[in-house]
Amino acid sequence: MPAYRAPRGTRDLLPDVAAGLNRLQGIARSLSVRYGYREMEIPLFEQSAVFERGIGECTDVVEKELFRLTPRTEESEAWALRPEATAGVVRAYVQHGMQTWPQPVKLSVVGPMFRYDRPQAGRYRQFWQWDAEAIGDPGPAVDAEIVELGYRFYVEAGVPEVQVLLNSIGDPACRPGYLETLKAYFRRHSAELPELELRRLETNPLRLLDSKDPAMAVLVAAAPRMGDSLCTACAEHFAAVRAHLDALGVPYRVEPTLVRGLDYYTRTAFEYYRRGAEGQQQALGGGGRYDGLVELLGGRPTPGIGFALGLDRVLLALEESGRVAAAEAPPLAVVVGADPADTVSRLRVAGLLRAEGLRVRAELAQRKLGRQLETASRDRAHFAVIIGDELAGGDVQLKDLEAGTQRLVPLADLARYLARAEKTHRHG
Ligand code: AMP
């Protein structure tokens, strides 16, 4: 057992997995550009208060999972690693006066998030998310656009059979009345409530609906539904979101018990699942409207909606369905030499080719030429560039390892020759 290991709940992403994650980040970035969500960066940590206020003190994310940093001195601020991006993005929106920009402001963040959760499959202490936010548009069309954007990500990533679960959780006009109805219902069943849920009943009753406790399933199934208590404005908004999604052909199912774990959500709430895996732990991603959040973090009242898609779970889903990331491409050429000791020439020639954008390995081991060529074949390189006495005259030998042919090529033409060969090889 090695003395040092990656911290519990974190993973080293070895090159194959890292390549898979990179591919997903590439799709996220490409979609952000196509849909007009501009990428930005926010710090990996914030004042804890940004999360406590912005996410809500009675949520699991803040109550149990916030990764708090111990201040080094008395006067240091209380910080925490970001458990999600929305609160930080909205903090930045307020701080930088983005309400004076043309609205809505559409933003995207890709990067690691941290939650001090109990580690298990698909639940890590450091994980990756793609986050997209549209701030300043009350919807409903933008709600549908963002739901479709997330859906498109799974399609392009190749995750089979993704389904959207959709609900409306009302707004400050209709939710308080519903919460009273909900509380009254659960109070009538208080004897059946587990300890944790009993406590939540008074602080955050909506959370009982997404309880992870199996003992709650029957009670939740029979609980009063937000959908029956929506005010006219919320009901119309929800109907319009659905009409847009129908027109866009995004497959969704209205799920009346879907609530989001975070307090600031209003109206539209949605989650992405693989069909048949709609269990509590299995959401691939989720999001919703948060019309109260900008004001909560000190800005003018401003509507907003966004999503967070977990990339680790997409990697797992792809692995489960046998769709692993493509293996890394072999080098186009390996530079080898007749003089085993002359690593300078090999590095110099490789450097010239790399500067032209070619994938090239220089053989740095001081072995005989025959052994060097063997490693080039083992690497599945298409060419070996052989440096010998011809270099004095400005030439190198170019061996086509696939065709088994060899020819003399002027060093000055080598990059162009290889680039052309690669192109015809790929497309020819
Ligand atoms: P949430 O903000 O909790 O709705 O999370 C959004 C998405 O991020 C989830 O659907 C997961 O895909 C992913 N996610 C959240 N927490 C974790 C975690 N601890 N480990 C891995 N992925 C996570």
Short mmCIF file of C-alpha atoms and ligand atoms in Angstrom, two decimals:
data_model
loop_
_atom_site.label_atom_id
_atom_site.label_comp_id
_atom_site.label_asym_id
_atom_site.label_seq_id
_atom_site.Cartn_x
_atom_site.Cartn_y
_atom_site.Cartn_z
CA MET A 1 0.00 0.00 0.00
CA PRO A 2 1.57 3.35 -1.02
CA ALA A 3 2.07 5.89 1.76
CA TYR A 4 0.15 8.62 -0.03
CA ARG A 5 -3.17 8.25 -1.79
CA ALA A 6 -5.66 10.65 -3.42
CA PRO A 7 -8.01 11.96 -0.70
CA ARG A 8 -11.16 9.95 -0.01
CA GLY A 9 -13.92 10.88 -2.43
CA THR A 10 -11.53 12.16 -5.09
CA ARG A 11 -10.19 10.33 -8.12
CA ASP A 12 -7.13 10.69 -10.23
CA LEU A 13 -8.44 10.83 -13.77
CA LEU A 14 -5.92 8.70 -15.62
CA PRO A 15 -5.32 9.68 -19.25
CA ASP A 16 -8.14 7.61 -20.79
CA VAL A 17 -10.72 8.96 -18.33
CA ALA A 18 -9.29 12.48 -18.58
CA ALA A 19 -9.65 12.24 -22.36
CA GLY A 20 -13.30 11.27 -21.88
CA LEU A 21 -13.86 14.22 -19.54
CA ASN A 22 -12.13 16.54 -22.00
CA ARG A 23 -14.40 15.35 -24.77
CA LEU A 24 -17.47 16.15 -22.64
CA GLN A 25 -16.08 19.56 -21.74
CA GLY A 26 -15.48 20.16 -25.46
CA ILE A 27 -19.12 19.33 -26.25
CA ALA A 28 -20.28 21.63 -23.43
CA ARG A 29 -18.13 24.47 -24.72
CA SER A 30 -19.21 23.97 -28.31
CA LEU A 31 -22.89 23.96 -27.29
CA SER A 32 -22.35 27.08 -25.16
CA VAL A 33 -20.99 28.88 -28.20
CA ARG A 34 -23.79 27.66 -30.47
CA TYR A 35 -26.51 28.67 -28.01
CA GLY A 36 -24.86 31.96 -27.08
CA TYR A 37 -23.89 31.16 -23.48
CA ARG A 38 -20.57 32.90 -22.86
CA GLU A 39 -18.04 30.98 -20.83
CA MET A 40 -16.69 32.57 -17.69
CA GLU A 41 -14.63 31.50 -14.69
CA ILE A 42 -15.45 32.06 -11.05
CA PRO A 43 -13.26 31.20 -8.06
CA LEU A 44 -13.18 27.65 -6.77
CA PHE A 45 -14.02 29.09 -3.35
CA GLU A 46 -16.21 31.92 -2.09
CA GLN A 47 -17.21 33.48 1.20
CA SER A 48 -19.28 30.75 2.85
CA ALA A 49 -22.12 33.25 3.13
CA VAL A 50 -22.54 33.27 -0.66
CA PHE A 51 -23.54 29.61 -0.44
CA GLU A 52 -25.37 29.84 2.88
CA ARG A 53 -27.56 32.66 1.58
CA GLY A 54 -27.64 31.66 -2.07
CA ILE A 55 -28.28 27.97 -1.63
CA GLY A 56 -30.07 28.05 1.72
CA GLU A 57 -28.96 27.05 5.17
CA CYS A 58 -31.49 24.22 5.43
CA THR A 59 -30.32 22.35 2.35
CA ASP A 60 -28.15 19.23 2.42
CA VAL A 61 -25.58 21.03 0.29
CA VAL A 62 -25.00 23.68 2.96
CA GLU A 63 -26.03 21.83 6.10
CA LYS A 64 -24.01 18.67 5.55
CA GLU A 65 -21.91 18.89 2.39
CA LEU A 66 -20.27 22.31 2.35
CA PHE A 67 -16.51 21.89 2.09
CA ARG A 68 -15.47 24.58 4.56
CA LEU A 69 -11.92 25.93 4.64
CA THR A 70 -10.38 26.61 8.02
CA PRO A 71 -9.25 30.26 8.22
CA ARG A 72 -5.53 30.62 8.92
CA THR A 73 -5.92 33.73 11.00
CA GLU A 74 -8.59 35.31 13.16
CA GLU A 75 -9.42 37.96 10.60
CA SER A 76 -9.62 35.63 7.58
CA GLU A 77 -13.05 35.26 6.05
CA ALA A 78 -14.97 32.04 6.36
CA TRP A 79 -14.58 30.40 2.97
CA ALA A 80 -15.95 27.28 1.38
CA LEU A 81 -15.14 25.40 -1.83
CA ARG A 82 -17.90 25.86 -4.39
CA PRO A 83 -20.49 23.05 -4.24
CA GLU A 84 -22.14 24.34 -7.42
CA ALA A 85 -21.72 27.32 -9.71
CA THR A 86 -25.04 29.17 -9.68
CA ALA A 87 -24.51 31.08 -6.42
CA GLY A 88 -21.03 32.20 -7.55
CA VAL A 89 -22.22 33.20 -11.02
CA VAL A 90 -25.07 35.25 -9.55
CA ARG A 91 -22.67 36.81 -7.02
CA ALA A 92 -20.49 37.83 -10.00
CA TYR A 93 -23.55 39.12 -11.91
CA VAL A 94 -24.35 41.45 -9.02
CA GLN A 95 -20.73 42.40 -8.26
CA HIS A 96 -19.92 43.38 -11.85
CA GLY A 97 -23.16 45.23 -12.55
CA MET A 98 -24.21 42.80 -15.27
CA GLN A 99 -27.78 44.06 -14.86
CA THR A 100 -26.67 47.03 -16.99
CA TRP A 101 -25.67 44.67 -19.84
CA PRO A 102 -28.23 43.76 -22.49
CA GLN A 103 -30.50 41.18 -20.86
CA PRO A 104 -30.60 38.28 -20.59
CA VAL A 105 -26.98 37.60 -19.74
CA LYS A 106 -26.24 34.01 -20.71
CA LEU A 107 -23.23 32.47 -18.99
CA SER A 108 -21.52 29.11 -18.82
CA VAL A 109 -19.02 27.61 -16.38
CA VAL A 110 -17.23 24.28 -16.76
CA GLY A 111 -15.14 22.95 -13.90
CA PRO A 112 -14.80 21.06 -10.66
CA MET A 113 -17.21 21.40 -7.73
CA PHE A 114 -16.72 20.15 -4.18
CA ARG A 115 -19.11 18.60 -1.70
CA TYR A 116 -18.15 16.98 1.56
CA ASP A 117 -20.52 14.13 0.91
CA ARG A 118 -20.23 10.49 1.89
CA PRO A 119 -18.34 9.05 -1.10
CA GLN A 120 -20.04 6.31 -3.13
CA ALA A 121 -20.44 5.36 -6.78
CA GLY A 122 -21.32 8.47 -8.78
CA ARG A 123 -20.98 10.69 -5.69
CA TYR A 124 -17.58 12.24 -5.15
CA ARG A 125 -16.10 15.03 -3.08
CA GLN A 126 -14.64 16.59 -6.20
CA PHE A 127 -16.65 16.25 -9.36
CA TRP A 128 -17.14 18.14 -12.62
CA GLN A 129 -20.11 20.10 -13.80
CA TRP A 130 -21.18 22.09 -16.79
CA ASP A 131 -23.29 24.96 -15.60
CA ALA A 132 -25.35 27.27 -17.84
CA GLU A 133 -27.31 30.28 -16.62
CA ALA A 134 -29.66 32.73 -18.39
CA ILE A 135 -30.14 35.72 -16.12
CA GLY A 136 -32.64 38.48 -16.83
CA ASP A 137 -35.34 36.68 -18.83
CA PRO A 138 -38.58 35.70 -17.07
CA GLY A 139 -39.34 32.97 -19.64
CA PRO A 140 -41.14 30.77 -20.52
CA ALA A 141 -39.34 30.38 -23.89
CA VAL A 142 -35.88 30.59 -22.32
CA ASP A 143 -36.91 27.85 -19.85
CA ALA A 144 -37.54 25.56 -22.79
CA GLU A 145 -34.35 26.66 -24.53
CA ILE A 146 -32.23 25.78 -21.52
CA VAL A 147 -33.97 22.43 -20.97
CA GLU A 148 -33.35 21.67 -24.64
CA LEU A 149 -29.71 22.79 -24.37
CA GLY A 150 -29.08 20.26 -21.59
CA TYR A 151 -30.92 17.56 -23.47
CA ARG A 152 -28.82 18.23 -26.58
CA PHE A 153 -25.66 17.78 -24.50
CA TYR A 154 -26.63 14.20 -23.66
CA VAL A 155 -27.53 13.51 -27.29
CA GLU A 156 -24.14 14.78 -28.51
CA ALA A 157 -22.29 13.01 -25.71
CA GLY A 158 -23.94 9.77 -26.79
CA VAL A 159 -25.80 8.96 -23.56
CA PRO A 160 -28.68 6.75 -24.64
CA GLU A 161 -32.31 7.30 -23.64
CA VAL A 162 -32.15 10.44 -21.57
CA GLN A 163 -35.44 11.73 -20.29
CA VAL A 164 -36.35 15.05 -18.76
CA LEU A 165 -38.46 15.15 -15.61
CA LEU A 166 -40.27 18.45 -15.33
CA ASN A 167 -42.31 20.24 -12.69
CA SER A 168 -43.35 23.67 -11.56
CA ILE A 169 -42.75 24.50 -7.94
CA GLY A 170 -44.71 27.75 -7.98
CA ASP A 171 -43.63 31.19 -6.89
CA PRO A 172 -43.97 33.45 -3.82
CA ALA A 173 -47.63 34.03 -4.71
CA CYS A 174 -48.77 30.42 -4.61
CA ARG A 175 -46.06 28.42 -2.87
CA PRO A 176 -46.67 29.63 0.71
CA GLY A 177 -50.27 28.40 0.56
CA TYR A 178 -49.12 25.08 -0.85
CA LEU A 179 -46.45 24.74 1.84
CA GLU A 180 -49.12 25.15 4.51
CA THR A 181 -51.22 22.45 2.85
CA LEU A 182 -48.13 20.23 2.64
CA LYS A 183 -47.16 20.84 6.27
CA ALA A 184 -50.68 20.11 7.44
CA TYR A 185 -50.61 16.83 5.50
CA PHE A 186 -47.28 15.70 6.93
CA ARG A 187 -48.21 16.84 10.43
CA ARG A 188 -51.19 14.54 10.24
CA HIS A 189 -48.69 11.76 9.56
CA SER A 190 -45.99 12.96 11.96
CA ALA A 191 -45.96 9.63 13.79
CA GLU A 192 -44.76 7.96 10.60
CA LEU A 193 -42.03 10.50 9.86
CA PRO A 194 -38.37 9.64 10.40
CA GLU A 195 -36.50 11.97 12.77
CA LEU A 196 -34.72 13.97 10.02
CA GLU A 197 -37.90 14.57 8.05
CA LEU A 198 -39.71 15.66 11.18
CA ARG A 199 -37.11 18.39 11.66
CA ARG A 200 -37.24 19.42 8.00
CA LEU A 201 -41.01 19.65 8.14
CA GLU A 202 -40.75 22.96 9.99
CA THR A 203 -37.70 24.43 8.21
CA ASN A 204 -38.03 23.28 4.59
CA PRO A 205 -41.14 21.13 4.03
CA LEU A 206 -40.64 20.92 0.26
CA ARG A 207 -37.56 18.82 0.94
CA LEU A 208 -39.71 16.02 2.32
CA LEU A 209 -40.88 15.39 -1.22
CA ASP A 210 -37.38 14.47 -2.36
CA SER A 211 -36.51 12.56 0.78
CA LYS A 212 -34.02 9.79 0.20
CA ASP A 213 -35.56 7.74 3.01
CA PRO A 214 -37.43 4.73 1.56
CA ALA A 215 -39.85 4.94 4.50
CA MET A 216 -41.18 8.16 2.97
CA ALA A 217 -42.12 6.77 -0.45
CA VAL A 218 -45.76 5.95 0.30
CA LEU A 219 -46.38 9.21 2.18
CA VAL A 220 -44.79 11.25 -0.60
CA ALA A 221 -46.80 9.50 -3.30
CA ALA A 222 -50.05 10.51 -1.58
CA ALA A 223 -48.94 14.05 -0.65
CA PRO A 224 -50.74 17.11 -2.03
CA ARG A 225 -49.17 18.28 -5.28
CA MET A 226 -47.84 21.70 -6.11
CA GLY A 227 -49.39 21.36 -9.55
CA ASP A 228 -52.85 21.54 -7.98
CA SER A 229 -52.01 24.77 -6.12
CA LEU A 230 -50.32 26.81 -8.85
CA CYS A 231 -51.58 30.38 -9.25
CA THR A 232 -52.82 31.39 -12.69
CA ALA A 233 -49.52 33.05 -13.67
CA CYS A 234 -47.46 29.98 -12.69
CA ALA A 235 -49.91 27.60 -14.35
CA GLU A 236 -49.76 29.59 -17.60
CA HIS A 237 -45.98 29.75 -17.44
CA PHE A 238 -45.75 25.99 -16.93
CA ALA A 239 -48.16 25.29 -19.79
CA ALA A 240 -46.12 27.51 -22.10
CA VAL A 241 -42.84 25.77 -21.16
CA ARG A 242 -44.44 22.42 -21.97
CA ALA A 243 -45.84 23.70 -25.27
CA HIS A 244 -42.37 24.88 -26.28
CA LEU A 245 -40.78 21.56 -25.32
CA ASP A 246 -43.45 19.67 -27.26
CA ALA A 247 -42.72 21.78 -30.31
CA LEU A 248 -38.97 21.20 -29.90
CA GLY A 249 -39.46 17.45 -29.60
CA VAL A 250 -37.69 17.18 -26.23
CA PRO A 251 -38.99 14.08 -24.45
CA TYR A 252 -40.10 14.97 -20.93
CA ARG A 253 -42.40 13.66 -18.25
CA VAL A 254 -44.18 15.87 -15.74
CA GLU A 255 -43.13 14.63 -12.31
CA PRO A 256 -45.29 16.24 -9.60
CA THR A 257 -42.97 15.28 -6.73
CA LEU A 258 -39.88 16.78 -8.36
CA VAL A 259 -38.54 19.58 -6.20
CA ARG A 260 -35.03 20.91 -6.24
CA GLY A 261 -32.86 20.63 -3.13
CA LEU A 262 -32.02 24.31 -3.30
CA ASP A 263 -34.26 26.97 -1.76
CA TYR A 264 -34.02 29.66 -4.39
CA TYR A 265 -35.86 27.81 -7.12
CA THR A 266 -39.19 29.08 -8.46
CA ARG A 267 -41.52 27.72 -11.11
CA THR A 268 -39.69 25.51 -13.62
CA ALA A 269 -37.68 22.64 -12.11
CA PHE A 270 -36.17 19.83 -14.18
CA GLU A 271 -33.84 16.89 -13.98
CA TYR A 272 -32.23 14.61 -16.53
CA TYR A 273 -32.27 10.86 -16.02
CA ARG A 274 -31.44 7.83 -17.99
CA ARG A 275 -34.71 6.08 -18.69
CA GLY A 276 -35.32 3.43 -16.06
CA ALA A 277 -32.81 4.98 -13.63
CA GLU A 278 -35.03 7.64 -12.07
CA GLY A 279 -33.81 6.82 -8.53
CA GLN A 280 -32.81 9.65 -6.21
CA GLN A 281 -29.07 9.17 -6.61
CA GLN A 282 -29.05 8.80 -10.34
CA ALA A 283 -29.81 12.27 -11.75
CA LEU A 284 -27.42 13.12 -14.55
CA GLY A 285 -28.16 16.79 -14.14
CA GLY A 286 -30.79 19.25 -13.14
CA GLY A 287 -31.76 22.83 -12.93
CA GLY A 288 -34.50 25.33 -12.58
CA ARG A 289 -35.71 28.87 -12.41
CA TYR A 290 -34.48 31.05 -9.55
CA ASP A 291 -36.33 34.34 -9.79
CA GLY A 292 -35.49 35.28 -6.18
CA LEU A 293 -31.75 34.61 -6.17
CA VAL A 294 -30.26 37.80 -7.63
CA GLU A 295 -32.13 39.90 -5.07
CA LEU A 296 -31.14 37.52 -2.27
CA LEU A 297 -27.48 38.11 -3.13
CA GLY A 298 -27.88 41.89 -3.12
CA GLY A 299 -28.95 42.73 -6.68
CA ARG A 300 -32.14 44.18 -8.12
CA PRO A 301 -34.99 41.68 -8.48
CA THR A 302 -34.02 39.76 -11.64
CA PRO A 303 -35.34 36.47 -12.99
CA GLY A 304 -32.98 33.67 -13.92
CA ILE A 305 -32.82 30.04 -14.89
CA GLY A 306 -29.97 27.57 -15.21
CA PHE A 307 -28.80 24.00 -15.02
CA ALA A 308 -25.88 21.98 -13.69
CA LEU A 309 -24.98 18.80 -15.53
CA GLY A 310 -22.68 16.39 -13.72
CA LEU A 311 -19.97 15.17 -16.08
CA ASP A 312 -18.73 12.29 -13.90
CA ARG A 313 -22.11 10.59 -14.08
CA VAL A 314 -22.13 10.98 -17.84
CA LEU A 315 -18.76 9.24 -17.99
CA LEU A 316 -20.18 6.44 -15.81
CA ALA A 317 -23.30 6.19 -17.97
CA LEU A 318 -21.18 5.98 -21.12
CA GLU A 319 -19.00 3.32 -19.53
CA GLU A 320 -22.07 1.30 -18.49
CA SER A 321 -23.48 1.42 -21.99
CA GLY A 322 -20.13 0.30 -23.40
CA ARG A 323 -19.40 3.62 -25.09
CA VAL A 324 -15.93 4.38 -23.85
CA ALA A 325 -13.90 7.31 -25.09
CA ALA A 326 -11.88 6.76 -28.24
CA ALA A 327 -8.30 5.69 -27.57
CA GLU A 328 -5.63 8.32 -27.95
CA ALA A 329 -4.34 8.75 -31.51
CA PRO A 330 -0.82 7.31 -32.08
CA PRO A 331 1.99 9.68 -33.06
CA LEU A 332 2.18 10.44 -36.76
CA ALA A 333 5.94 9.98 -36.69
CA VAL A 334 8.73 8.89 -34.35
CA VAL A 335 12.13 10.47 -34.88
CA VAL A 336 14.89 7.86 -34.56
CA GLY A 337 18.61 8.01 -35.29
CA ALA A 338 21.52 5.91 -36.53
CA ASP A 339 23.70 7.34 -33.76
CA PRO A 340 22.08 6.24 -30.47
CA ALA A 341 23.88 8.99 -28.54
CA ASP A 342 22.69 11.85 -30.75
CA THR A 343 19.50 12.76 -28.89
CA VAL A 344 20.10 16.43 -29.76
CA SER A 345 19.39 15.91 -33.48
CA ARG A 346 16.34 13.76 -32.74
CA LEU A 347 14.86 16.40 -30.40
CA ARG A 348 15.71 19.20 -32.83
CA VAL A 349 13.98 17.54 -35.80
CA ALA A 350 10.99 16.54 -33.64
CA GLY A 351 10.80 20.16 -32.45
CA LEU A 352 10.64 21.43 -36.05
CA LEU A 353 7.76 19.08 -36.84
CA ARG A 354 5.91 19.78 -33.57
CA ALA A 355 6.14 23.51 -34.30
CA GLU A 356 4.21 22.74 -37.50
CA GLY A 357 1.44 21.16 -35.43
CA LEU A 358 2.33 17.51 -36.04
CA ARG A 359 2.08 14.75 -33.42
CA VAL A 360 5.62 13.52 -33.12
CA ARG A 361 7.63 11.52 -30.57
CA ALA A 362 11.41 11.73 -30.40
CA GLU A 363 13.15 8.50 -29.37
CA LEU A 364 15.24 9.57 -26.39
CA ALA A 365 16.51 6.18 -25.30
CA GLN A 366 20.05 5.59 -26.49
CA ARG A 367 19.41 2.25 -28.16
CA LYS A 368 20.47 0.75 -31.44
CA LEU A 369 18.52 1.94 -34.49
CA GLY A 370 16.76 -1.43 -34.87
CA ARG A 371 15.35 -1.20 -31.33
CA GLN A 372 14.33 2.40 -31.89
CA LEU A 373 12.36 1.37 -34.99
CA GLU A 374 10.69 -1.43 -33.00
CA THR A 375 9.38 1.08 -30.45
CA ALA A 376 8.07 3.27 -33.29
CA SER A 377 6.07 0.31 -34.64
CA ARG A 378 4.88 -0.57 -31.14
CA ASP A 379 3.57 3.01 -30.84
CA ARG A 380 1.58 2.41 -34.04
CA ALA A 381 3.30 5.43 -35.60
CA HIS A 382 2.69 5.84 -39.32
CA PHE A 383 6.25 7.05 -40.04
CA ALA A 384 9.76 6.84 -38.69
CA VAL A 385 12.02 9.78 -39.46
CA ILE A 386 15.54 8.30 -39.52
CA ILE A 387 18.42 10.66 -38.88
CA GLY A 388 21.75 9.54 -40.27
CA ASP A 389 24.72 10.85 -42.20
CA GLU A 390 22.32 12.41 -44.77
CA LEU A 391 21.52 15.12 -42.25
CA ALA A 392 24.78 16.85 -43.14
CA GLY A 393 23.34 17.36 -46.66
CA GLY A 394 19.99 18.52 -45.27
CA ASP A 395 18.10 15.23 -45.80
CA VAL A 396 16.54 12.51 -43.65
CA GLN A 397 15.25 9.05 -44.42
CA LEU A 398 11.49 8.76 -44.10
CA LYS A 399 10.23 5.25 -43.51
CA ASP A 400 6.52 4.56 -44.01
CA LEU A 401 6.00 1.91 -41.33
CA GLU A 402 2.59 0.95 -42.67
CA ALA A 403 3.63 0.56 -46.32
CA GLY A 404 7.15 -0.65 -45.55
CA THR A 405 8.68 1.86 -48.00
CA GLN A 406 11.49 4.31 -47.43
CA ARG A 407 12.71 7.45 -49.24
CA LEU A 408 15.07 10.36 -48.84
CA VAL A 409 13.29 13.64 -48.01
CA PRO A 410 14.85 17.12 -47.62
CA LEU A 411 14.45 18.27 -44.03
CA ALA A 412 12.98 21.53 -45.35
CA ASP A 413 10.09 19.60 -46.97
CA LEU A 414 9.55 17.06 -44.20
CA ALA A 415 6.74 18.82 -42.28
CA ARG A 416 4.78 19.55 -45.44
CA TYR A 417 5.26 16.00 -46.67
CA LEU A 418 4.10 14.46 -43.39
CA ALA A 419 1.12 16.78 -43.09
CA ARG A 420 0.02 15.87 -46.62
CA ALA A 421 0.52 12.17 -45.96
CA GLU A 422 -1.57 12.39 -42.81
CA LYS A 423 -4.38 14.16 -44.63
CA THR A 424 -4.56 11.68 -47.51
CA HIS A 425 -4.22 8.84 -45.04
CA ARG A 426 -7.16 10.12 -43.02
CA HIS A 427 -9.37 11.19 -45.87
CA GLY A 428 -8.01 9.11 -48.74
P1 AMP B 1 -27.31 19.23 -7.94
O1 AMP B 1 -26.79 20.63 -7.92
O2 AMP B 1 -27.20 18.50 -6.64
O3 AMP B 1 -28.65 19.11 -8.60
O4 AMP B 1 -26.30 18.46 -8.91
C1 AMP B 1 -26.35 18.56 -10.31
C2 AMP B 1 -25.64 17.38 -10.90
O5 AMP B 1 -24.28 17.37 -10.48
C3 AMP B 1 -26.18 16.04 -10.45
O6 AMP B 1 -27.26 15.65 -11.24
C4 AMP B 1 -24.99 15.14 -10.59
O7 AMP B 1 -24.85 14.70 -11.93
C5 AMP B 1 -23.84 16.05 -10.27
N1 AMP B 1 -23.43 15.86 -8.87
C6 AMP B 1 -23.91 16.46 -7.76
N2 AMP B 1 -23.26 16.04 -6.67
C7 AMP B 1 -22.32 15.17 -7.10
C8 AMP B 1 -21.29 14.40 -6.46
N3 AMP B 1 -21.10 14.47 -5.14
N4 AMP B 1 -20.52 13.60 -7.23
C9 AMP B 1 -20.68 13.54 -8.57
N5 AMP B 1 -21.62 14.24 -9.22
C10 AMP B 1 -22.42 15.05 -8.50
#
